[in-house]
Short mmCIF file of C-alpha atoms and ligand atoms in Angstrom, two decimals:
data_model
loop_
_atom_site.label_atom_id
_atom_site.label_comp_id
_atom_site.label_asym_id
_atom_site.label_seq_id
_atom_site.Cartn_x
_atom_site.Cartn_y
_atom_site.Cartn_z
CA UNK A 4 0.00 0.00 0.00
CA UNK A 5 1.25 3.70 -1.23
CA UNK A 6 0.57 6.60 1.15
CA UNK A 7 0.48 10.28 0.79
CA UNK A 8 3.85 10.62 1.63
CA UNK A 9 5.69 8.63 -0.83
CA UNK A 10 6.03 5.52 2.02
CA UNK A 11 4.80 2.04 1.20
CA UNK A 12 3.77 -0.35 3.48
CA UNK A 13 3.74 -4.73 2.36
CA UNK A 14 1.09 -6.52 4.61
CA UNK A 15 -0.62 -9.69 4.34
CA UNK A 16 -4.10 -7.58 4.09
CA UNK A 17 -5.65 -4.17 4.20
CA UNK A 18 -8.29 -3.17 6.60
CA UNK A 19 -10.27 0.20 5.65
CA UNK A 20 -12.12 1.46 9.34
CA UNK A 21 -11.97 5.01 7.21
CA UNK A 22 -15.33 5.91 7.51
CA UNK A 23 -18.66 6.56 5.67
CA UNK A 24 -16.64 8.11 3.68
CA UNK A 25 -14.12 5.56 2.95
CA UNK A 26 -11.97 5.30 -0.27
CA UNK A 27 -11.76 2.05 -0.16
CA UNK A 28 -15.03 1.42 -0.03
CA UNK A 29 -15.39 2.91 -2.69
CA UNK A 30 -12.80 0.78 -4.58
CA UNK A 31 -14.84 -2.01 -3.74
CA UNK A 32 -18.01 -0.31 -5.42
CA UNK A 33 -17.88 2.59 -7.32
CA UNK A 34 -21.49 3.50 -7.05
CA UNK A 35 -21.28 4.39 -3.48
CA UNK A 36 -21.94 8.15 -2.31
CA UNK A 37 -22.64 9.40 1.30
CA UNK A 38 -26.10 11.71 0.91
CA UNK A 39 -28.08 14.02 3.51
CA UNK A 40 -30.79 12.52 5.28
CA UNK A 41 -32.55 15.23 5.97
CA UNK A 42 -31.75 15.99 9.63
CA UNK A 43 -28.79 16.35 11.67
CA UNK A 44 -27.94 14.98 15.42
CA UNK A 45 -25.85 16.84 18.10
CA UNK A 46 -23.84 15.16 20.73
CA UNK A 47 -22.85 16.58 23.70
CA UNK A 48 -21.20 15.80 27.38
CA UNK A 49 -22.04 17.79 30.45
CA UNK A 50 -20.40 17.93 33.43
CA UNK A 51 -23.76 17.28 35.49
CA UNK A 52 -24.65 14.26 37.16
CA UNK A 53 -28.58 13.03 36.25
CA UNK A 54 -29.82 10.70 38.15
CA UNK A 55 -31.71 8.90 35.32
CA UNK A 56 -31.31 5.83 33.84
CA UNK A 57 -30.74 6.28 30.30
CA UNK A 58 -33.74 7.64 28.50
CA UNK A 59 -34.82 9.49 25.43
CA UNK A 60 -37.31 12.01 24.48
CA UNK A 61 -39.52 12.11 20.83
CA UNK A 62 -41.35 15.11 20.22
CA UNK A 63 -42.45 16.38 16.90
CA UNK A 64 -39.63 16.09 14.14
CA UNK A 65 -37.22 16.23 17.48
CA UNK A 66 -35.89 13.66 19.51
CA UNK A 67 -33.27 13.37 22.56
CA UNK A 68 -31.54 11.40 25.20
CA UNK A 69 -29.30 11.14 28.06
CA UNK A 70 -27.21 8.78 29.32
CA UNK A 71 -24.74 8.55 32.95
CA UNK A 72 -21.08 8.43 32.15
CA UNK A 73 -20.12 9.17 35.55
CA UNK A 74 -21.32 9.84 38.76
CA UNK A 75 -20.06 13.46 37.69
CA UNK A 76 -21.05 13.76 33.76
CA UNK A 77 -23.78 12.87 31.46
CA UNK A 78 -24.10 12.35 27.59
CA UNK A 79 -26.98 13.95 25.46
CA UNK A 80 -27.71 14.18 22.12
CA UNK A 81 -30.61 15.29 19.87
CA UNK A 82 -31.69 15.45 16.35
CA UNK A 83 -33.81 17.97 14.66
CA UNK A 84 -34.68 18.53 10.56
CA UNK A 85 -32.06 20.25 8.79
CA UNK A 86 -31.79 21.07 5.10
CA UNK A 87 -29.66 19.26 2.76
CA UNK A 88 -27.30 23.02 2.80
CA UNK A 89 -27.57 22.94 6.74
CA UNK A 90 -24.66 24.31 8.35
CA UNK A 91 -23.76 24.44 12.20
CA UNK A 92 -24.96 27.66 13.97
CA UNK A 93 -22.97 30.10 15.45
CA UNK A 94 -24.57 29.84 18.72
CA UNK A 95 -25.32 26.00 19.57
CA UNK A 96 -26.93 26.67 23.00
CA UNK A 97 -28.73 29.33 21.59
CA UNK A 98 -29.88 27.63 18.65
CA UNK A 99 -30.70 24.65 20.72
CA UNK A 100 -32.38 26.19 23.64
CA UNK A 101 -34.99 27.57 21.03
CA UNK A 102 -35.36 24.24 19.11
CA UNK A 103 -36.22 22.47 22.49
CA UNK A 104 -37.90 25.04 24.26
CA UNK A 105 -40.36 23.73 26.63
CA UNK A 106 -38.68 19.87 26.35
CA UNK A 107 -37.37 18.28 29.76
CA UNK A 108 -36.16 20.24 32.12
CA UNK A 109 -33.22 18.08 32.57
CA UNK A 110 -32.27 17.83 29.23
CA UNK A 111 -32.17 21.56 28.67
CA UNK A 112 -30.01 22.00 31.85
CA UNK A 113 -27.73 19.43 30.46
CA UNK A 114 -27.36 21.35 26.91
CA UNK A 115 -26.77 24.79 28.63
CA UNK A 116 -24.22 23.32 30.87
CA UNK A 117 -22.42 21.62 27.97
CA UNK A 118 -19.21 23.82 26.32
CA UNK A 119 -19.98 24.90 23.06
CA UNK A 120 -16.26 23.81 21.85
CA UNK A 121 -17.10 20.45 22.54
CA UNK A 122 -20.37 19.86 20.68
CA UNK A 123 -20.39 17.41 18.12
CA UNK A 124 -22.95 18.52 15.37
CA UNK A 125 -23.34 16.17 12.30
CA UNK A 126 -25.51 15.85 9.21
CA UNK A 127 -27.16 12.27 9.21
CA UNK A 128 -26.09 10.38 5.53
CA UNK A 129 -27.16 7.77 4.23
CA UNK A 130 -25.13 5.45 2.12
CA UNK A 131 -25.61 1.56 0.75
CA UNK A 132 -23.44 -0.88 1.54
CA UNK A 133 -20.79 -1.83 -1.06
CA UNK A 134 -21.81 -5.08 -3.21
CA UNK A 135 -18.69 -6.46 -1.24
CA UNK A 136 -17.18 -5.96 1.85
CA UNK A 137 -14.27 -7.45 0.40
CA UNK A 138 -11.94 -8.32 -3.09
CA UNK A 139 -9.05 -10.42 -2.00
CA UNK A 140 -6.70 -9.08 0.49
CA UNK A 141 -8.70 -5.75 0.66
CA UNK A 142 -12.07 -5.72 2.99
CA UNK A 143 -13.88 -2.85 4.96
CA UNK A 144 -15.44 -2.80 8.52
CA UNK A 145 -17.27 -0.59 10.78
CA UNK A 146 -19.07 2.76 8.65
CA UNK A 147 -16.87 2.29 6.06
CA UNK A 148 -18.94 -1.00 5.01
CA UNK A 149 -22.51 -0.35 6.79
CA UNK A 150 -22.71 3.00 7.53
CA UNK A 151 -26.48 3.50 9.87
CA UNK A 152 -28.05 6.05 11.48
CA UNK A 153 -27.71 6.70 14.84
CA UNK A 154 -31.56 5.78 15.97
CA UNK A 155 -30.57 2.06 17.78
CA UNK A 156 -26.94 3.49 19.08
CA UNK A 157 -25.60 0.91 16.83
CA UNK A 158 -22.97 2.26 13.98
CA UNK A 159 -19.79 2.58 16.60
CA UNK A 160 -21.24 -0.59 18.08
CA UNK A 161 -21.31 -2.46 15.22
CA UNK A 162 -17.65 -1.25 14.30
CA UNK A 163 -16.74 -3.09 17.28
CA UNK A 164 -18.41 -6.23 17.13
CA UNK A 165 -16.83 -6.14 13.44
CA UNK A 166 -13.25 -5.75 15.04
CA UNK A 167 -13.63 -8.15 17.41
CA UNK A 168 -15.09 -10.71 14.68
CA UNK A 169 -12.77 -10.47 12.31
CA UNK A 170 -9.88 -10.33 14.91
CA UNK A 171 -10.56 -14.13 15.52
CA UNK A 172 -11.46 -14.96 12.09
CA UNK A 173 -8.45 -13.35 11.06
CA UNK A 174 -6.12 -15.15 13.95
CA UNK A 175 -7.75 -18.34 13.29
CA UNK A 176 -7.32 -18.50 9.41
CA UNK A 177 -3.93 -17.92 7.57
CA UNK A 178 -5.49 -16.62 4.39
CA UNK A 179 -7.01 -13.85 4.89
CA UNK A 180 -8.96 -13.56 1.29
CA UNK A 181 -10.99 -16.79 3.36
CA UNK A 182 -11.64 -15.16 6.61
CA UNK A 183 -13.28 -11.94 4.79
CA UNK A 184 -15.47 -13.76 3.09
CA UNK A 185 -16.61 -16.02 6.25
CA UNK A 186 -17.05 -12.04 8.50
CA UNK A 187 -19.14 -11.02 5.27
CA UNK A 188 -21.48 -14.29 5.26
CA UNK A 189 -21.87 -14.07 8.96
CA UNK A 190 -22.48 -10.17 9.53
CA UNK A 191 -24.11 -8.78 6.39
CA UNK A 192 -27.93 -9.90 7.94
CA UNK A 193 -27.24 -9.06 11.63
CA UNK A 194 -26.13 -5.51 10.29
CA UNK A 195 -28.42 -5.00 7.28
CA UNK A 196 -31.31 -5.62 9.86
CA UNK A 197 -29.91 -2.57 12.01
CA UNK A 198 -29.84 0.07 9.21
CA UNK A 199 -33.11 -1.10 8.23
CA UNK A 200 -34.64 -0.22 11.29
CA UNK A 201 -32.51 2.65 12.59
CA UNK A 202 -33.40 4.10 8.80
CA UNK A 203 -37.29 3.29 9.44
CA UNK A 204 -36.66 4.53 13.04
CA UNK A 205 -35.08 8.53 11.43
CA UNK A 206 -38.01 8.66 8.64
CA UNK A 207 -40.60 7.97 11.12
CA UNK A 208 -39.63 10.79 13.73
CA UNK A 209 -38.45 13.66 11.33
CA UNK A 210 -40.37 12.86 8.03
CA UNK A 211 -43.07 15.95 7.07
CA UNK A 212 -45.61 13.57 6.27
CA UNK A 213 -48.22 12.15 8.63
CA UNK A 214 -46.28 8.61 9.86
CA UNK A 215 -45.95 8.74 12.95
CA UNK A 216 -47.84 11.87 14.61
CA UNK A 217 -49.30 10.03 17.23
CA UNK A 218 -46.08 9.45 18.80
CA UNK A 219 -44.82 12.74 17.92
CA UNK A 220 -47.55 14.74 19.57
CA UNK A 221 -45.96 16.01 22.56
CA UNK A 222 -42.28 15.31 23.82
CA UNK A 223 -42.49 12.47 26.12
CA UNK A 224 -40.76 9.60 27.50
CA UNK A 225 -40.67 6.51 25.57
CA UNK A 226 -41.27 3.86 29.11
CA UNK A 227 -37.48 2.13 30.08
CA UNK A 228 -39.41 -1.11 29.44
CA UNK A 229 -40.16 -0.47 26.12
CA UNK A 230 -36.97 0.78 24.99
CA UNK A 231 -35.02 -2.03 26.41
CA UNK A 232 -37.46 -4.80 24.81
CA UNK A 233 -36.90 -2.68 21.45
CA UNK A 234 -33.03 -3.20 21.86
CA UNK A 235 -32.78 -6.83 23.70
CA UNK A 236 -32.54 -8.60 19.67
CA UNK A 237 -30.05 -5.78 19.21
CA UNK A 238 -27.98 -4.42 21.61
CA UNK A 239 -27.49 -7.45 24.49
CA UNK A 240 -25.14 -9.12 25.49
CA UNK A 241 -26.72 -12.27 24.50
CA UNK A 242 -27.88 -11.34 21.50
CA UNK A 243 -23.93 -10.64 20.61
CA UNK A 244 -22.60 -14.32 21.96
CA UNK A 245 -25.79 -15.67 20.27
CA UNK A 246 -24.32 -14.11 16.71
CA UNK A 247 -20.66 -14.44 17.44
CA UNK A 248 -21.23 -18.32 17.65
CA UNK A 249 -22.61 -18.28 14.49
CA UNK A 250 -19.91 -16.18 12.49
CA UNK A 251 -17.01 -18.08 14.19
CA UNK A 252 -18.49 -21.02 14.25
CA UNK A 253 -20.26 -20.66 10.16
C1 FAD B 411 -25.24 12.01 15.80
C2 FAD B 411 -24.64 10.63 15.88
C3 FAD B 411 -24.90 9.83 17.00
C4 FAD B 411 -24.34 8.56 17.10
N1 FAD B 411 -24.62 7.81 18.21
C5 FAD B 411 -24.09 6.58 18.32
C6 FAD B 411 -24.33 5.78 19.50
O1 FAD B 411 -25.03 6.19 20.43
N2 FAD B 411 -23.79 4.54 19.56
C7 FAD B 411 -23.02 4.04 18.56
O2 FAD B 411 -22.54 2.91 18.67
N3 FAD B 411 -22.77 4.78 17.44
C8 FAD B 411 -23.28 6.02 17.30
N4 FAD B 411 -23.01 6.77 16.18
C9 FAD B 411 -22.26 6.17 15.06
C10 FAD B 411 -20.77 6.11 15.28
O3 FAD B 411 -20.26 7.40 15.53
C11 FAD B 411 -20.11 5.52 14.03
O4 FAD B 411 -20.82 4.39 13.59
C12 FAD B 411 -18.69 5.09 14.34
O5 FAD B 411 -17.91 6.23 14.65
C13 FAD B 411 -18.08 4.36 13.14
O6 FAD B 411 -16.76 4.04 13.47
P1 FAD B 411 -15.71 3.79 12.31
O7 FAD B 411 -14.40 3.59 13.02
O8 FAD B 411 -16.18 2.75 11.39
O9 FAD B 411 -15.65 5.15 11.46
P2 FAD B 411 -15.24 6.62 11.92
O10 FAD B 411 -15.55 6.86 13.35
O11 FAD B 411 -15.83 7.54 10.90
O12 FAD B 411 -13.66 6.63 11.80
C14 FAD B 411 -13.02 6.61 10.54
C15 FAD B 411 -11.62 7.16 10.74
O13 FAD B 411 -10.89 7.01 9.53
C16 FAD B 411 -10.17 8.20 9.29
N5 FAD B 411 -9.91 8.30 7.85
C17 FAD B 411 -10.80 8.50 6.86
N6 FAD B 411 -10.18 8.54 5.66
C18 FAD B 411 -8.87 8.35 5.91
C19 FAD B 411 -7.71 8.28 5.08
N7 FAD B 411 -7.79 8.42 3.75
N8 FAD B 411 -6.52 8.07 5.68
C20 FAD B 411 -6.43 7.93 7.02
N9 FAD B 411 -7.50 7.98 7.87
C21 FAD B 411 -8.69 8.19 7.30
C22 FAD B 411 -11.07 9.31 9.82
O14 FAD B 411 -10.34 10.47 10.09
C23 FAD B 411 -11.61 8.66 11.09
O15 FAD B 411 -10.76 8.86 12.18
C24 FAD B 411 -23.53 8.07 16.05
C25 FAD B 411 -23.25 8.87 14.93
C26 FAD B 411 -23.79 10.14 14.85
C27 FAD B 411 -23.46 10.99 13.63
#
């Protein structure tokens, strides 16, 4: 492999984690372009402690969460319609106070006490999956090869149970042309279920038309019950052994 710089590097196999983005994605598939989804999601961590479990907030093409991180700090983040020429504002808090004006208290207190240097503001994209995740000694992992929307927390997660994966495939196989192809059989479903549903999930809360208005009447919690029966198939722990016996074992 040829970098910028004029160096080249001989391995066994290259690994592109680059991204949504990712060049070498797109040498697997030419077709493949990131596009605007129509909204955008900010991230943020305060230093306040909540006392909440994790929970999130819908409200009408809105939603939210928190999350602990410490005794001393919680995560938020939020999403809200944005134009496919949507830029950051120059005032965050500002800008977000106004967009969730009259949303939990807690929430608000949490983006007001967050630095405005350390928001994270993002467009959501959308972009397929290449036809392959790999072509001989080349493969992709993580957004590079199923880029998702953040609606089930799942893209970084994902990117990790793809490391892990095809860490053991990879130490368990000598040619690694063979243990790409066994990560692709075994993950493409788990993960091509996830953007299907995170992507359902992001039309349903900020689309214009009428899906989903009852839930999008007010701002209001979505019960811890529900949400973790929503994300058991997902986002458990057994749920990940379950599939991990299956790829390593397939
Ligand atoms: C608003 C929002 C909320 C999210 N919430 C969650 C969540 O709650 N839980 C969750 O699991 N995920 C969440 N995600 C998704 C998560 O951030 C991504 O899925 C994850 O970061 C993907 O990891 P990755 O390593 O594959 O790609 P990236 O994090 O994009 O990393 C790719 C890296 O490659 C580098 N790179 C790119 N091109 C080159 C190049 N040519 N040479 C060298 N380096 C290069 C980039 O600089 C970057 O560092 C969220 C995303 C957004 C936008």
């Amino acid at each position: 492999m040829r970098l910028d710089d004029g160096t080249s590097i001989d391995a066994d196999a290259l690994v592109g984690a680059d991204g949504i983005a990712s060049p070498i994605a797109r040498g697997l598939d030419d077709r493949l372009r990131p596009r605007r989804a129509g909204y955008v999601g900010w991230r943020g961590i305060a230093d306040l402690p909540t006392g909440e479990d994790p929970c999130q907030f819908w409200g009408p093409a809105r939603e939210a969460g928190l999350m602990p991180v410490s005794e001393a700090s919680t995560y938020w983040f939020a999403t809200e319609r944005a134009g496919s020429d949507a830029r950051r504002p120059d005032d965050p808090l500002a800008h977000l106070a106004e967009r969730f004006a009259g949303w939990d208290p807690e929430l608000l207190a949490l983006i007001a006490a967050t630095d405005p240097a350390e928001l994270l503001w993002h467009p959501i994209e959308d972009r397929r999956m290449p036809r392959r995740w790999s072509a001989g000694r080349v493969a992709v992992i993580g957004d590079a090869a199923h880029p998702t929307r953040p609606h089930l927390g799942q893209g970084g997660a994902q990117a990790i149970e793809d490391g892990v994966l095809l860490g053991a495939l990879l130490a368990a196989e000598a040619d690694p042309p063979v243990a790409f192809a066994r990560f692709e059989r075994g993950r493409r479903r788990r993960v091509a279920g996830i953007i299907r549903t995170s992507s359902l999930l992001g039309r349903a809360l900020h689309s214009p038309a009428p899906i989903g208005v009852p839930f999008r009447a007010s701002a209001g919690i979505l019960p811890d019950a529900l949400m973790v029966g929503q994300l058991r198939p997902v986002a458990s722990r057994a749920a990940f052994e379950d599939h991990a016996r299956r790829v390593l074992g397939s």
